[in-house]
mmCIF file of C-alpha atoms in Angstrom:
data_model
loop_
_atom_site.group_PDB
_atom_site.id
_atom_site.type_symbol
_atom_site.label_atom_id
_atom_site.label_comp_id
_atom_site.label_asym_id
_atom_site.label_seq_id
_atom_site.Cartn_x
_atom_site.Cartn_y
_atom_site.Cartn_z
ATOM 1 C CA LEU A 708 -2.469 -9.846 50.259
ATOM 2 C CA TYR A 709 0.290 -9.611 47.712
ATOM 3 C CA ASP A 710 2.963 -7.008 47.046
ATOM 4 C CA ASP A 711 1.197 -5.721 43.897
ATOM 5 C CA ARG A 712 -2.473 -6.465 44.496
ATOM 6 C CA LEU A 713 -5.218 -7.202 47.016
ATOM 7 C CA GLU A 714 -7.466 -10.167 46.319
ATOM 8 C CA LEU A 715 -10.850 -10.073 48.009
ATOM 9 C CA PHE A 716 -12.719 -13.273 48.795
ATOM 10 C CA LEU A 717 -16.088 -14.133 50.336
ATOM 11 C CA GLY A 718 -15.480 -17.610 51.642
ATOM 12 C CA SER A 719 -13.727 -19.399 48.827
ATOM 13 C CA THR A 720 -15.267 -17.189 46.108
ATOM 14 C CA ALA A 721 -13.019 -14.573 44.604
ATOM 15 C CA LEU A 722 -14.909 -11.263 44.439
ATOM 16 C CA MET A 723 -12.365 -8.864 42.972
ATOM 17 C CA THR A 724 -8.714 -7.941 42.628
ATOM 18 C CA LEU A 725 -7.509 -4.418 43.358
ATOM 19 C CA GLN A 726 -4.171 -3.094 42.249
ATOM 20 C CA ARG A 727 -2.207 -2.075 45.278
ATOM 21 C CA GLY A 728 -1.283 1.596 45.229
ATOM 22 C CA ARG A 729 1.975 3.086 46.432
ATOM 23 C CA ALA A 730 2.584 6.420 48.059
ATOM 24 C CA GLY A 731 4.647 8.874 46.027
ATOM 25 C CA PRO A 732 8.261 9.779 46.616
ATOM 26 C CA LYS A 733 7.305 12.617 48.978
ATOM 27 C CA GLY A 734 7.164 10.363 52.008
ATOM 28 C CA LYS A 735 5.562 7.539 53.874
ATOM 29 C CA HIS A 736 2.322 9.400 54.587
ATOM 30 C CA GLY A 737 1.006 9.525 51.051
ATOM 31 C CA HIS A 738 -2.517 8.497 50.231
ATOM 32 C CA VAL A 739 -3.653 6.162 47.468
ATOM 33 C CA ILE A 740 -7.411 6.638 47.186
ATOM 34 C CA ASN A 741 -10.071 5.222 44.891
ATOM 35 C CA TYR A 742 -13.050 7.549 44.818
ATOM 36 C CA ARG A 743 -15.378 4.599 44.286
ATOM 37 C CA HIS A 744 -14.680 3.486 47.843
ATOM 38 C CA VAL A 745 -15.810 6.747 49.445
ATOM 39 C CA ILE A 746 -18.365 8.167 47.024
ATOM 40 C CA HIS A 747 -21.393 6.916 48.987
ATOM 41 C CA ALA A 748 -20.171 8.617 52.145
ATOM 42 C CA LEU A 749 -19.453 11.815 50.251
ATOM 43 C CA ARG A 750 -22.958 11.796 48.785
ATOM 44 C CA ARG A 751 -24.321 11.912 52.356
ATOM 45 C CA LYS A 752 -21.968 14.770 53.289
ATOM 46 C CA PRO A 753 -20.699 16.530 50.149
ATOM 47 C CA MET A 754 -19.121 19.437 52.069
ATOM 48 C CA ALA A 755 -16.613 16.908 53.449
ATOM 49 C CA LEU A 756 -14.901 17.100 50.056
ATOM 50 C CA LEU A 757 -13.809 20.668 50.753
ATOM 51 C CA ASN A 758 -11.413 19.890 53.595
ATOM 52 C CA LEU A 759 -10.659 16.293 52.801
ATOM 53 C CA VAL A 760 -7.004 15.439 53.609
ATOM 54 C CA TYR A 761 -6.659 13.379 50.447
ATOM 55 C CA ARG A 762 -8.874 15.565 48.245
ATOM 56 C CA ASP A 763 -6.371 15.910 45.442
ATOM 57 C CA GLN A 764 -5.822 12.144 45.335
ATOM 58 C CA ILE A 765 -9.560 11.369 45.205
ATOM 59 C CA PHE A 766 -10.061 12.703 41.646
ATOM 60 C CA PRO A 767 -9.640 9.901 39.137
ATOM 61 C CA ARG A 768 -8.409 12.196 36.347
ATOM 62 C CA GLU A 769 -6.938 15.687 36.036
ATOM 63 C CA ALA A 770 -10.117 17.041 34.424
ATOM 64 C CA PHE A 771 -12.084 16.289 37.566
ATOM 65 C CA ARG A 772 -9.632 18.198 39.764
ATOM 66 C CA LEU A 773 -9.511 21.178 37.417
ATOM 67 C CA SER A 774 -13.315 21.217 37.241
ATOM 68 C CA PHE A 775 -13.540 21.283 41.017
ATOM 69 C CA ASP A 776 -11.065 24.197 41.143
ATOM 70 C CA ARG A 777 -13.187 26.074 38.587
ATOM 71 C CA LEU A 778 -16.367 25.301 40.511
ATOM 72 C CA LEU A 779 -14.812 26.640 43.710
ATOM 73 C CA GLU A 780 -13.743 29.843 41.959
ATOM 74 C CA GLN A 781 -17.179 30.589 40.474
ATOM 75 C CA LEU A 782 -19.751 29.060 42.833
ATOM 76 C CA PRO A 783 -20.411 29.065 46.580
ATOM 77 C CA GLU A 784 -18.490 26.274 48.343
ATOM 78 C CA ARG A 785 -21.631 24.299 49.182
ATOM 79 C CA GLN A 786 -22.837 24.243 45.581
ATOM 80 C CA ALA A 787 -19.372 23.505 44.193
ATOM 81 C CA CYS A 788 -18.930 20.498 46.545
ATOM 82 C CA ARG A 789 -22.401 19.144 45.837
ATOM 83 C CA THR A 790 -21.870 19.442 42.045
ATOM 84 C CA MET A 791 -18.439 17.783 42.161
ATOM 85 C CA VAL A 792 -19.672 14.908 44.314
ATOM 86 C CA GLU A 793 -22.584 14.362 41.931
ATOM 87 C CA LEU A 794 -20.166 14.309 39.005
ATOM 88 C CA LEU A 795 -18.020 11.682 40.762
ATOM 89 C CA SER A 796 -21.123 9.719 41.556
ATOM 90 C CA LEU A 797 -22.231 9.887 37.902
ATOM 91 C CA ALA A 798 -18.829 8.519 36.807
ATOM 92 C CA HIS A 799 -19.109 5.720 39.378
ATOM 93 C CA GLU A 800 -22.725 4.688 38.802
ATOM 94 C CA HIS A 801 -22.648 4.810 35.028
ATOM 95 C CA ASN A 802 -19.075 3.582 34.604
ATOM 96 C CA CYS A 803 -18.263 6.568 32.332
ATOM 97 C CA GLU A 804 -15.190 8.027 34.007
ATOM 98 C CA ALA A 805 -13.105 8.514 30.834
ATOM 99 C CA GLN A 806 -16.020 9.897 28.788
ATOM 100 C CA LEU A 807 -17.054 12.216 31.591
ATOM 101 C CA ALA A 808 -13.464 13.449 31.955
ATOM 102 C CA GLN A 809 -13.461 14.304 28.257
ATOM 103 C CA ALA A 810 -16.740 16.215 28.603
ATOM 104 C CA LEU A 811 -15.410 18.049 31.658
ATOM 105 C CA GLN A 812 -12.198 18.929 29.768
ATOM 106 C CA GLN A 813 -14.303 20.294 26.891
ATOM 107 C CA CYS A 814 -16.234 22.489 29.368
ATOM 108 C CA LEU A 815 -12.954 23.760 30.791
ATOM 109 C CA ASP A 816 -11.552 24.462 27.333
ATOM 110 C CA ASP A 817 -14.745 26.412 26.448
ATOM 111 C CA GLY A 818 -14.472 28.407 29.681
ATOM 112 C CA GLN A 819 -17.797 27.032 30.966
ATOM 113 C CA LEU A 820 -18.830 25.374 34.196
ATOM 114 C CA PRO A 821 -19.940 21.752 33.920
ATOM 115 C CA ASP A 822 -23.740 21.517 33.542
ATOM 116 C CA LEU A 823 -24.653 18.685 35.859
ATOM 117 C CA ASP A 824 -28.165 18.193 34.445
ATOM 118 C CA ALA A 825 -26.961 18.017 30.850
ATOM 119 C CA LEU A 826 -24.140 15.599 31.732
ATOM 120 C CA CYS A 827 -26.499 13.403 33.741
ATOM 121 C CA SER A 828 -29.008 13.157 30.901
ATOM 122 C CA ARG A 829 -26.214 12.485 28.406
ATOM 123 C CA PHE A 830 -24.702 9.573 30.300
ATOM 124 C CA GLU A 831 -27.900 8.150 31.756
ATOM 125 C CA ALA A 832 -29.394 7.958 28.258
ATOM 126 C CA LYS A 833 -26.393 5.944 27.047
ATOM 127 C CA ARG A 834 -26.776 3.484 29.905
ATOM 128 C CA THR A 835 -30.453 2.756 29.368
ATOM 129 C CA ASN A 836 -29.972 2.231 25.629
ATOM 130 C CA SER A 837 -27.070 -0.173 26.008
ATOM 131 C CA MET A 838 -28.865 -2.647 28.298
ATOM 132 C CA PRO A 839 -30.157 -5.686 26.477
ATOM 133 C CA GLU A 840 -33.583 -7.086 27.227
ATOM 134 C CA VAL A 841 -33.419 -10.601 28.539
ATOM 135 C CA ASN A 842 -36.423 -12.907 28.578
ATOM 136 C CA VAL A 843 -36.186 -16.033 30.723
ATOM 137 C CA GLN A 844 -38.561 -18.845 30.048
ATOM 138 C CA LEU A 845 -38.847 -21.394 32.786
ATOM 139 C CA ALA A 846 -39.338 -25.041 31.932
ATOM 140 C CA PRO A 847 -42.748 -26.475 32.897
ATOM 141 C CA LEU A 848 -42.833 -28.438 36.114
ATOM 142 C CA SER A 849 -44.180 -31.474 34.292
ATOM 143 C CA ASP A 850 -40.732 -31.866 32.611
ATOM 144 C CA TYR A 851 -39.130 -32.185 36.048
ATOM 145 C CA GLU A 852 -41.768 -34.696 37.092
ATOM 146 C CA ALA A 853 -40.980 -36.805 34.041
ATOM 147 C CA LEU A 854 -37.267 -36.736 34.919
ATOM 148 C CA LEU A 855 -38.019 -37.841 38.479
ATOM 149 C CA ASP A 856 -40.237 -40.645 37.230
ATOM 150 C CA ASP A 857 -37.443 -41.864 34.896
ATOM 151 C CA MET A 858 -34.928 -41.789 37.728
ATOM 152 C CA THR A 859 -37.280 -43.693 40.043
ATOM 153 C CA ARG A 860 -37.706 -46.418 37.408
ATOM 154 C CA GLU A 861 -33.931 -46.744 36.917
ATOM 155 C CA VAL A 862 -33.308 -47.055 40.674
ATOM 156 C CA THR A 863 -35.971 -49.736 41.126
ATOM 157 C CA ALA A 864 -34.828 -51.733 38.094
#
């Protein structure tokens, strides 16, 4: 635990480093939230997003918050929450937060609601195409046997 970061370890292995957030100037009860830490719980209960205490802080970019406001204006609450949680999940799972925010902003500028199916197919397609195919060829066991035989000869000599 440092003043500016949190370092996470499993045993002696460093897993990740998180920048430590600070509450704003409004007071000591501010929230610093990373949506990636709560997205799995929200997927199980998407309506929790509606009355979440730190709802405004959960959105990673302004376009996400504005999209949620637009969804709430034009759709039933249940559908708006489900759509927004799925959009956050898409950003998390496909690591496309910035690109998705641009697409959401474009929808807002055009006066349209985000089309979840179109956005999912757009970003899922990019992910599958960018993954390289890796072929692993294992060495034959006879090579290991030869190494062991050589080591045995050296030890006995």
